[in-house]
Amino acid sequence: MTAKRIISVFFRYLVRVITLLFAVSVIAFILVSLSPVDPVQQYVLSVGSVSPEQRAELEDYWGVNDPPVERFGNWFRAIIHGDFGTSLLYRRPVIDVIREKFVNTLALMGCTWIFSGLIGFGLGCVMGANKNKLADRILKKICLLLCSVPTFWLGLLLLLIFSVWLGWFPIGFSTPIGVLNSEVTIWQQLHHLVLPALALSLMSFANVALHTRQKLIDVLESDYVLFAKARGESRREIMRRHGFRNIIMPAITLQFASFAELFGGSVLAENVFSYPGLGSAVSAAGLNSDVPLLLGITLFSALFVFTGNMIANLLYGAIDPQIKESYANE
Amino acid sequence: MNELTIRRNKAGQNIKETRRKKMNRRTKTVILTVLIAAVIVSALLAGLLISDEAVAIDFANAKQKPSFEHPFGTDWMGRDLFARTMKGLSISITVGVVASAISAVAAVLIGIAAATGSKALDSFVNWLIDLVMGVPHLVLIILISFSCGRGLKGLLIGIAVTHWTSLARLIRAEVLQLRSEQYIAVSRKLGKSNRWILVKHILPHMIPQFVVGLILMFPHAILHEASVSFLGYGLPPEQPAIGIILSESMKYLSSGMWWLAFFPGLTLVLIVILLDHLGDNLKMLIDPYSAQE
């Protein structure tokens, strides 16, 4: 029964995601074609000398002068078949570039996601359990402060302190310079990952921590916790039996729903640390008018965020009986 | 005798303390408002008044550490960093004000439209909000900035487009709740038109939400402006927006010129914190229930 319901929710959400993705691709396409940058001119510039006849042929081949709807149709059909075009910047199929960069970004975001989740949840618990005591007040101030610090500035400060002054970590890139890709050890890669992941985690744990704090306070002030206290349960037992169980799932759901911010943050962090991931690729694509790559990454990031949201929704539905019921009533 | 006076003193202190606590939030908000107004006006004035000579290239004074003459130091071309930062702040603040004002007005209109319009419109607005939230904001701003040819216009539109969603949701929920109030039903029974009800009953309720939403949106807009111009979109490099100053400083980090990155970022953070505080305090004054959070 419940499995059936989850599947139906899943499909309803899938339809929504597909319409949204379609809309994203339409809007992205319109935005890109509104751009004053001429893609043919960019291509010609990047290739070198091109005669006017070759240029006309190229325009014909790319269908620059076709009506926009037809162009969109062609582009969309190609995308459905997995052909995102060729990146002007990297001279390779966009899908290959995305795949390669995504591995790096995934390593960065995965570390951040787990790290910030654990730290945020831990600190949130500490804050909630010590409501309005000194530790809570200090930690809350820190969390609120971190919310107002721009990611890239924090990254710059970390670079200054740990790379320039202390020399503990390298200044940029995901692998040492002058070493073949095949010879890079996992330790070297991790070594390069530490600072960007730290910067991103510091930016994103505050949200989870403040949320967890609020939830835990709500739980600890509830009647059933009062009753548990009256029954003689110790603080630790109350936390274990009532505290954690009630707050861990909302925290996990929140983490899944924060994919958009994580992606946005990684764009900045990757640029500061010259980390070769999707984030630095998308800003390079925009700056160098690499239209296929820009469109590809936009769609990919939207897919990524929608996946996160879908997992969050499903988790919510599977766990919270109230929401489960509202699904059933729909 | 002795004991009595002490007790009286204690009681007196207690009364004083509670009275001070009651005054606190309001006074704090007033002080914050004045402080922020002063900072913003001085930054804007500085942006207007600081001549180009103050940020002119002067290789004789290049790469100086912070001193009394140059409070933030000078960069690799001898430009005074304090003057540049102030100019940058005035640009950031202008962009932030304009973009968040557009965004907040749009949020109110869309939120009210969703709550009072047809069901199809409501679900369309919800779908639209999902759409805007679904693409990472920075990617969307990059895309919009690209489509406008990387200028101030693209930056403004990009920030305005990405910031209205949460306020619109809030206002939609608020209006939906208002619609079921008794006095709305009464004035409808009295034969008032929808427009009359909207203008006389619903819009006045939206003013506090609008003000708080605007003020809380403002620091976000400034942060986004800085991030996007840091990435190299938005303003041309000749204009010293904070993001551009910071992205230029990256090249000189390894030579130990820490002040290039530290001070401009710090001023930005201070402004953002002040604004955030103001917004939170205002929210608590207007909506006392949220003060318990």
XYZ file of C-alpha atoms in Angstrom:
623
model
C 0.000 0.000 0.000
C 2.619 2.513 1.055
C 5.008 1.378 -1.634
C 2.287 1.896 -4.185
C 1.627 5.365 -2.861
C 5.294 6.290 -2.962
C 5.493 5.117 -6.537
C 2.491 7.225 -7.518
C 3.974 10.271 -5.781
C 7.222 9.564 -7.530
C 5.543 9.512 -10.929
C 3.579 12.658 -10.268
C 6.785 14.358 -9.296
C 8.542 12.954 -12.337
C 5.973 14.565 -14.634
C 6.498 17.863 -12.841
C 10.261 17.561 -13.185
C 9.978 16.841 -16.887
C 7.812 19.908 -17.527
C 10.167 22.014 -15.438
C 13.230 20.717 -17.268
C 11.550 21.422 -20.578
C 10.778 24.953 -19.414
C 14.359 25.426 -18.255
C 15.636 24.383 -21.662
C 13.191 26.717 -23.463
C 14.099 29.673 -21.244
C 17.817 28.985 -21.422
C 17.570 28.736 -25.198
C 15.664 32.020 -25.446
C 18.142 33.766 -23.171
C 21.106 32.515 -25.134
C 19.602 33.543 -28.456
C 18.853 37.006 -27.081
C 22.537 37.464 -26.401
C 24.287 40.086 -28.504
C 27.202 37.682 -28.851
C 27.278 36.116 -32.313
C 28.165 32.418 -31.984
C 29.452 32.194 -35.547
C 31.738 35.150 -34.945
C 33.018 33.507 -31.765
C 33.673 30.263 -33.591
C 35.414 32.080 -36.431
C 37.564 33.955 -33.944
C 38.549 30.764 -32.212
C 39.341 28.883 -35.418
C 41.364 31.555 -37.140
C 41.076 32.694 -40.741
C 37.782 31.812 -42.386
C 36.740 33.017 -45.818
C 33.325 34.666 -46.298
C 32.104 31.621 -48.279
C 33.121 29.221 -45.543
C 31.426 31.487 -43.062
C 28.199 31.481 -45.048
C 28.371 27.706 -45.251
C 28.926 27.488 -41.530
C 25.939 29.723 -40.882
C 23.907 27.522 -43.149
C 25.133 24.361 -41.466
C 24.402 25.695 -37.979
C 21.077 27.048 -39.130
C 21.718 30.509 -37.696
C 19.229 32.071 -40.087
C 16.458 29.525 -39.512
C 13.407 30.667 -37.571
C 13.948 30.375 -33.803
C 11.269 27.716 -33.262
C 12.843 25.457 -35.841
C 16.273 26.010 -34.322
C 14.944 25.150 -30.917
C 13.297 22.025 -32.309
C 16.557 20.854 -33.828
C 18.520 21.603 -30.705
C 16.005 19.935 -28.435
C 15.819 16.824 -30.608
C 19.593 16.552 -30.455
C 19.552 16.902 -26.675
C 16.970 14.169 -26.292
C 19.404 11.938 -28.149
C 22.164 12.939 -25.789
C 23.978 15.235 -28.208
C 24.737 18.529 -26.516
C 27.019 19.766 -29.274
C 30.714 20.520 -29.138
C 32.250 22.848 -26.616
C 34.103 25.727 -28.268
C 36.343 26.118 -25.268
C 37.460 22.529 -24.802
C 36.993 21.312 -28.408
C 35.256 18.187 -27.200
C 31.648 17.027 -26.984
C 29.899 18.892 -24.190
C 28.639 15.694 -22.618
C 32.226 14.437 -22.215
C 33.325 17.723 -20.668
C 30.410 17.646 -18.238
C 31.082 14.036 -17.322
C 34.742 14.705 -16.642
C 34.151 17.915 -14.677
C 31.275 16.463 -12.763
C 33.510 13.830 -11.198
C 35.628 16.609 -9.695
C 32.616 18.632 -8.635
C 30.961 15.573 -7.179
C 34.024 14.892 -5.040
C 33.958 18.476 -3.790
C 30.226 18.645 -3.228
C 30.053 15.168 -1.723
C 32.724 15.975 0.870
C 31.044 19.281 1.630
C 27.628 17.717 1.824
C 28.635 15.063 4.322
C 30.959 17.295 6.296
C 28.580 20.241 6.579
C 25.711 17.891 7.360
C 27.578 16.225 10.214
C 28.992 19.458 11.632
C 25.724 21.306 11.200
C 23.719 18.543 12.829
C 26.190 18.181 15.690
C 26.368 21.881 16.396
C 22.602 22.194 16.048
C 22.169 19.507 18.692
C 24.656 21.205 21.002
C 22.909 24.531 20.537
C 19.432 23.114 20.985
C 20.341 21.141 24.099
C 21.949 24.193 25.695
C 19.318 26.709 24.673
C 20.195 30.287 25.668
C 23.330 29.230 27.505
C 26.716 30.653 26.666
C 27.677 27.933 24.155
C 24.376 28.332 22.337
C 24.686 32.098 22.131
C 28.244 31.988 20.833
C 27.545 29.269 18.275
C 24.407 31.042 17.115
C 26.354 34.254 16.591
C 28.951 32.325 14.569
C 26.272 30.704 12.422
C 24.565 34.018 11.732
C 27.930 35.577 10.951
C 28.785 32.836 8.470
C 25.466 33.443 6.719
C 26.570 36.977 5.867
C 30.052 36.147 4.611
C 30.417 35.753 0.864
C 31.778 32.323 -0.092
C 34.539 33.667 -2.263
C 35.844 36.013 0.412
C 36.004 33.183 2.915
C 37.835 31.163 0.286
C 40.315 33.982 -0.220
C 40.927 34.222 3.527
C 41.467 30.458 3.779
C 43.893 30.648 0.876
C 45.761 33.495 2.572
C 46.007 31.756 5.916
C 46.585 28.123 4.981
C 48.309 28.359 1.621
C 50.260 31.599 1.656
C 51.195 32.014 5.317
C 51.262 28.493 6.651
C 51.927 26.724 3.376
C 49.947 23.661 4.407
C 47.838 23.394 1.280
C 48.423 24.095 -2.403
C 47.017 27.279 -3.920
C 44.864 25.771 -6.592
C 43.919 23.030 -9.058
C 42.840 19.524 -8.233
C 46.195 17.875 -8.929
C 49.824 19.008 -8.557
C 51.209 20.918 -11.526
C 53.692 19.056 -13.690
C 52.552 15.578 -12.681
C 50.848 13.282 -15.164
C 47.198 12.598 -14.484
C 47.819 8.873 -14.226
C 50.490 9.339 -11.545
C 48.411 11.472 -9.220
C 47.751 9.665 -5.990
C 44.496 9.814 -4.113
C 46.298 11.594 -1.262
C 47.400 14.384 -3.533
C 43.882 14.771 -4.798
C 42.509 14.865 -1.277
C 45.177 17.375 -0.318
C 43.924 19.677 -3.045
C 40.333 19.091 -2.069
C 40.636 20.125 1.572
C 40.516 23.910 1.266
C 37.671 24.219 -1.245
C 35.643 21.678 0.689
C 36.358 23.502 3.937
C 35.288 26.853 2.472
C 32.074 25.386 1.104
C 31.272 23.491 4.301
C 31.764 26.580 6.423
C 29.293 28.346 4.197
C 26.620 25.699 4.284
C 26.618 24.174 7.754
C 25.051 27.236 9.417
C 21.717 26.603 7.739
C 21.450 23.010 8.935
C 22.696 23.935 12.383
C 20.121 26.686 12.926
C 17.342 24.491 11.592
C 18.332 21.540 13.781
C 18.588 23.821 16.813
C 15.040 25.057 16.292
C 13.663 21.547 15.798
C 15.412 20.205 18.871
C 14.126 23.091 20.995
C 10.599 22.385 19.776
C 10.976 18.723 20.675
C 12.516 19.358 24.084
C 9.745 21.779 25.007
C 7.009 19.347 24.032
C 4.687 17.636 26.503
C 5.983 14.132 25.868
C 9.503 15.176 26.800
C 8.136 16.751 29.954
C 6.435 13.450 30.711
C 9.627 11.544 30.004
C 11.420 13.822 32.449
C 8.724 13.212 35.024
C 9.117 9.483 34.520
C 12.752 9.922 35.443
C 14.566 9.591 32.167
C 18.003 11.137 32.178
C 19.015 13.882 29.768
C 20.956 11.436 27.674
C 18.043 9.030 27.445
C 15.698 11.825 26.455
C 18.081 12.918 23.725
C 18.485 9.370 22.443
C 14.843 8.321 22.617
C 13.057 11.527 21.676
C 15.585 14.116 20.525
C 17.574 12.476 17.761
C 14.739 10.435 16.370
C 12.632 13.479 15.751
C 15.268 15.770 14.322
C 17.502 13.583 12.189
C 15.126 13.115 9.281
C 14.225 16.797 8.826
C 17.934 17.574 8.834
C 18.644 14.969 6.139
C 15.731 16.219 4.059
C 16.997 19.758 4.370
C 20.411 18.624 3.194
C 18.868 17.059 0.094
C 16.859 20.182 -0.595
C 19.967 22.360 -0.432
C 21.513 21.102 -3.683
C 20.878 24.431 -5.425
C 22.817 26.425 -2.860
C 25.542 23.796 -2.846
C 25.919 24.098 -6.600
C 25.927 27.898 -6.465
C 28.518 27.841 -3.714
C 30.706 25.427 -5.604
C 30.714 27.760 -8.613
C 32.359 30.399 -6.411
C 34.626 28.062 -4.489
C 35.893 26.411 -7.659
C 36.713 29.793 -9.129
C 38.613 30.937 -6.069
C 40.632 27.736 -5.831
C 40.952 27.251 -9.613
C 39.417 23.829 -9.078
C 38.546 22.271 -12.442
C 34.904 21.372 -11.887
C 31.536 22.258 -13.376
C 31.419 25.571 -11.530
C 34.574 26.980 -13.024
C 33.550 25.518 -16.387
C 30.198 27.332 -16.368
C 31.697 30.711 -15.585
C 34.415 30.168 -18.192
C 31.744 29.129 -20.697
C 29.789 32.321 -20.075
C 32.833 34.554 -20.252
C 34.104 32.963 -23.458
C 30.664 32.698 -25.090
C 30.801 28.914 -25.249
C 27.054 28.542 -25.852
C 26.751 24.728 -26.067
C 28.645 24.222 -22.818
C 26.669 26.953 -21.046
C 23.358 25.410 -22.091
C 24.537 21.917 -21.235
C 25.678 22.829 -17.735
C 22.516 24.855 -17.080
C 20.341 21.872 -17.934
C 22.570 19.553 -15.979
C 22.511 21.743 -12.881
C 18.727 21.980 -13.062
C 18.495 18.186 -13.312
C 20.827 17.895 -10.335
C 18.744 20.250 -8.203
C 15.455 18.622 -9.167
C 16.877 15.223 -8.241
C 17.785 16.554 -4.812
C 14.342 18.075 -4.351
C 12.686 14.862 -5.459
C 14.649 12.823 -2.920
C 13.742 15.374 -0.241
C 10.046 15.170 -1.137
C 10.040 11.390 -1.223
C 11.805 11.194 2.117
C 9.291 13.594 3.556
C 6.415 11.593 2.186
C 7.837 8.284 3.360
C 8.501 9.507 6.876
C 5.958 12.089 7.901
C 2.543 10.452 8.357
C 0.753 13.786 8.037
C 2.200 14.403 4.614
C 1.593 10.771 3.696
C -2.047 11.308 4.460
C -2.232 14.501 2.437
C -0.839 12.586 -0.534
C -3.568 10.011 -0.083
C -6.253 12.671 0.066
C -5.114 14.421 -3.091
C 17.645 47.810 58.306
C 20.647 46.927 56.270
C 18.916 43.958 54.761
C 15.916 46.041 53.866
C 17.853 48.604 51.866
C 19.660 45.891 49.987
C 16.417 44.228 49.103
C 14.959 47.495 47.967
C 18.014 48.134 45.871
C 17.750 44.750 44.305
C 14.112 45.259 43.511
C 14.875 48.657 42.049
C 17.558 47.159 39.847
C 15.258 44.449 38.703
C 12.623 46.929 37.642
C 15.203 48.957 35.820
C 16.484 45.882 34.038
C 13.104 44.761 32.796
C 12.305 48.247 31.652
C 15.556 48.386 29.751
C 14.811 45.057 28.141
C 11.430 46.287 26.951
C 13.010 49.331 25.399
C 15.809 47.338 23.929
C 14.549 46.064 20.616
C 12.921 49.291 19.583
C 15.914 51.408 20.551
C 18.247 48.948 18.935
C 16.285 49.106 15.714
C 16.312 52.888 15.712
C 20.043 52.941 16.375
C 20.647 50.362 13.659
C 18.536 52.303 11.190
C 20.452 55.497 11.871
C 23.755 53.657 11.663
C 22.891 52.004 8.381
C 21.520 55.199 6.932
C 24.763 56.920 7.889
C 26.909 54.158 6.374
C 24.892 53.983 3.179
C 24.720 57.750 2.706
C 28.423 58.128 3.377
C 29.261 55.310 0.976
C 27.053 56.817 -1.707
C 28.484 60.289 -1.106
C 31.985 58.869 -1.155
C 31.229 57.215 -4.454
C 30.109 60.548 -5.861
C 32.680 62.779 -4.226
C 35.865 60.740 -4.378
C 37.462 62.022 -7.507
C 39.226 59.819 -9.983
C 42.498 61.335 -8.801
C 42.163 59.607 -5.447
C 42.107 56.245 -7.197
C 44.589 57.292 -9.850
C 47.568 55.124 -10.661
C 50.630 56.157 -8.675
C 53.488 53.718 -8.941
C 55.576 55.619 -6.398
C 53.171 54.503 -3.668
C 52.475 51.013 -4.969
C 52.058 47.962 -2.708
C 51.966 49.887 0.551
C 50.729 48.250 3.699
C 47.820 49.855 5.559
C 48.907 53.098 7.223
C 47.320 56.328 8.429
C 47.688 57.828 4.999
C 46.173 54.816 3.254
C 43.952 53.065 5.809
C 43.425 50.020 3.588
C 46.842 50.154 1.903
C 47.491 50.580 -1.798
C 47.435 48.059 -4.624
C 50.088 47.057 -7.157
C 49.431 50.216 -9.179
C 49.483 52.535 -6.188
C 45.735 53.115 -6.130
C 44.384 53.887 -2.678
C 42.355 50.876 -1.655
C 40.142 52.762 0.805
C 38.919 55.139 -1.898
C 38.368 52.236 -4.281
C 36.471 50.249 -1.676
C 34.182 53.167 -0.935
C 33.505 53.641 -4.623
C 32.900 49.925 -4.978
C 30.501 49.944 -2.047
C 28.497 52.773 -3.548
C 28.124 50.744 -6.760
C 27.194 47.592 -4.865
C 24.650 49.444 -2.741
C 23.051 51.085 -5.761
C 22.772 47.756 -7.562
C 21.447 46.102 -4.405
C 18.809 48.776 -3.778
C 17.518 48.837 -7.327
C 17.511 45.074 -7.825
C 15.885 44.242 -4.505
C 13.279 46.995 -4.929
C 12.281 45.589 -8.327
C 12.279 42.102 -6.905
C 10.201 42.980 -3.836
C 7.570 44.840 -5.841
C 7.369 41.905 -8.244
C 7.069 39.518 -5.304
C 4.125 41.446 -3.825
C 2.320 41.635 -7.147
C 2.899 37.978 -7.974
C 2.049 36.816 -4.478
C -1.233 38.741 -4.422
C -2.083 37.633 -7.946
C -1.502 33.999 -7.015
C -3.636 34.209 -3.900
C -6.548 36.172 -5.356
C -6.551 34.977 -8.961
C -7.852 31.780 -10.467
C -6.637 28.352 -9.448
C -4.759 27.940 -12.717
C -2.875 31.168 -12.075
C -1.998 29.999 -8.590
C -0.587 26.714 -9.755
C 1.256 28.502 -12.555
C 2.913 30.827 -10.025
C 3.884 27.867 -7.868
C 5.324 26.152 -10.901
C 7.229 29.330 -11.787
C 8.661 29.545 -8.273
C 9.775 25.913 -8.528
C 11.360 26.736 -11.853
C 13.364 29.689 -10.550
C 14.387 27.757 -7.439
C 15.343 24.763 -9.577
C 18.231 26.398 -11.382
C 21.101 27.394 -9.084
C 20.889 31.173 -8.736
C 24.425 31.839 -9.824
C 23.980 29.786 -12.986
C 20.763 31.649 -13.784
C 22.403 35.040 -13.204
C 25.318 34.003 -15.411
C 22.867 32.990 -18.124
C 20.869 36.231 -17.889
C 23.998 38.319 -17.735
C 25.267 36.499 -20.827
C 22.038 37.178 -22.686
C 22.234 40.897 -21.882
C 25.836 41.133 -23.014
C 27.406 41.287 -19.571
C 26.506 44.764 -18.375
C 24.834 46.473 -15.486
C 21.467 45.660 -17.023
C 22.064 41.930 -16.995
C 23.244 42.084 -13.414
C 20.151 43.979 -12.263
C 17.725 41.723 -14.128
C 19.542 38.603 -12.983
C 19.461 39.548 -9.311
C 15.868 40.752 -9.517
C 14.716 37.532 -11.201
C 16.333 35.244 -8.649
C 15.271 36.955 -5.423
C 11.496 37.343 -5.490
C 10.518 33.723 -4.872
C 10.564 33.376 -1.093
C 8.857 36.728 -0.467
C 6.200 35.889 -3.058
C 5.482 32.603 -1.288
C 5.198 34.375 2.040
C 2.832 37.004 0.673
C 0.707 34.415 -1.090
C 0.254 32.519 2.163
C -0.510 35.725 4.031
C -3.132 36.878 1.526
C -4.745 33.438 1.496
C -5.100 33.676 5.255
C -6.450 37.235 5.072
C -9.044 36.238 2.517
C -10.767 33.993 5.006
C -10.992 36.737 7.646
C -14.403 37.815 8.822
C -14.087 41.462 7.931
C -13.312 40.597 4.337
C -16.458 38.483 4.181
C -18.424 41.323 5.768
C -17.210 43.932 3.357
C -17.963 41.579 0.499
C -21.507 41.172 1.819
C -21.709 44.943 2.017
C -21.202 44.965 -1.711
C -17.645 46.228 -1.916
C -15.847 45.385 -5.110
C -12.838 43.095 -5.221
C -10.632 46.035 -6.053
C -11.885 48.019 -3.090
C -11.183 45.104 -0.762
C -7.749 44.612 -2.260
C -6.757 48.251 -1.881
C -8.381 48.957 1.488
C -7.981 45.661 3.311
C -5.275 43.549 1.775
C -2.595 45.931 0.545
C -2.193 47.767 3.881
C -1.474 44.416 5.523
C 1.246 43.761 3.001
C 3.239 46.913 3.760
C 5.140 45.544 6.779
C 5.858 42.282 4.965
C 7.042 44.270 2.001
C 9.375 46.458 4.064
C 10.871 43.547 5.989
C 11.169 41.443 2.850
C 12.869 44.290 1.040
C 15.369 44.902 3.812
C 16.163 41.210 4.206
C 16.519 40.833 0.460
C 18.897 43.724 0.217
C 22.002 42.116 1.807
C 21.437 38.999 -0.315
C 21.313 41.131 -3.421
C 24.572 42.823 -2.452
C 26.230 39.461 -1.822
C 25.031 38.154 -5.166
C 26.203 41.290 -6.918
C 29.635 40.846 -5.381
C 29.771 37.149 -6.291
C 28.720 37.700 -9.872
C 31.103 40.563 -10.476
C 33.781 38.459 -8.772
C 33.232 35.827 -11.457
C 33.786 38.510 -14.092
C 30.212 39.162 -15.152
C 28.314 42.332 -14.633
C 30.305 45.491 -14.357
C 33.281 46.262 -16.582
C 36.667 45.946 -14.837
C 37.299 49.699 -14.862
C 34.540 50.183 -12.316
C 35.806 49.143 -8.905
C 32.897 47.030 -7.651
C 33.844 45.055 -4.551
C 33.728 41.767 -6.435
C 36.101 43.089 -9.052
C 38.549 44.423 -6.454
C 38.530 41.008 -4.785
C 38.980 39.080 -7.997
C 41.935 41.318 -8.921
C 43.429 40.743 -5.498
C 43.587 37.003 -6.178
C 46.618 37.439 -8.424
C 48.536 39.154 -5.643
C 47.643 36.829 -2.795
C 50.712 34.696 -3.164
C 52.962 37.756 -2.950
C 51.613 38.385 0.521
C 49.448 41.456 -0.143
C 46.733 40.311 2.223
C 45.154 43.726 2.706
C 43.943 43.736 -0.898
C 41.567 40.883 -0.157
C 40.911 41.463 3.515
C 39.572 45.016 3.843
C 37.165 45.280 0.903
C 35.593 41.963 1.880
C 35.376 43.006 5.515
C 33.502 46.224 4.684
C 31.091 44.203 2.568
C 30.516 41.718 5.384
C 29.942 44.528 7.899
C 27.291 46.139 5.724
C 25.586 42.804 5.159
C 25.568 42.018 8.893
C 24.152 45.434 9.772
C 21.377 45.079 7.223
C 20.573 41.545 8.329
C 20.304 42.711 11.922
C 18.048 45.569 10.958
C 15.794 43.262 8.965
C 15.554 40.714 11.788
C 14.804 43.380 14.388
C 12.138 44.951 12.220
C 10.607 41.546 11.642
C 10.426 40.910 15.364
C 8.862 44.323 15.978
C 6.244 43.836 13.313
C 5.561 40.182 13.965
C 6.118 39.517 17.686
C 5.529 35.783 17.280
C 8.695 35.399 15.260
C 10.694 36.866 18.162
C 10.229 33.565 19.984
C 12.034 31.631 17.282
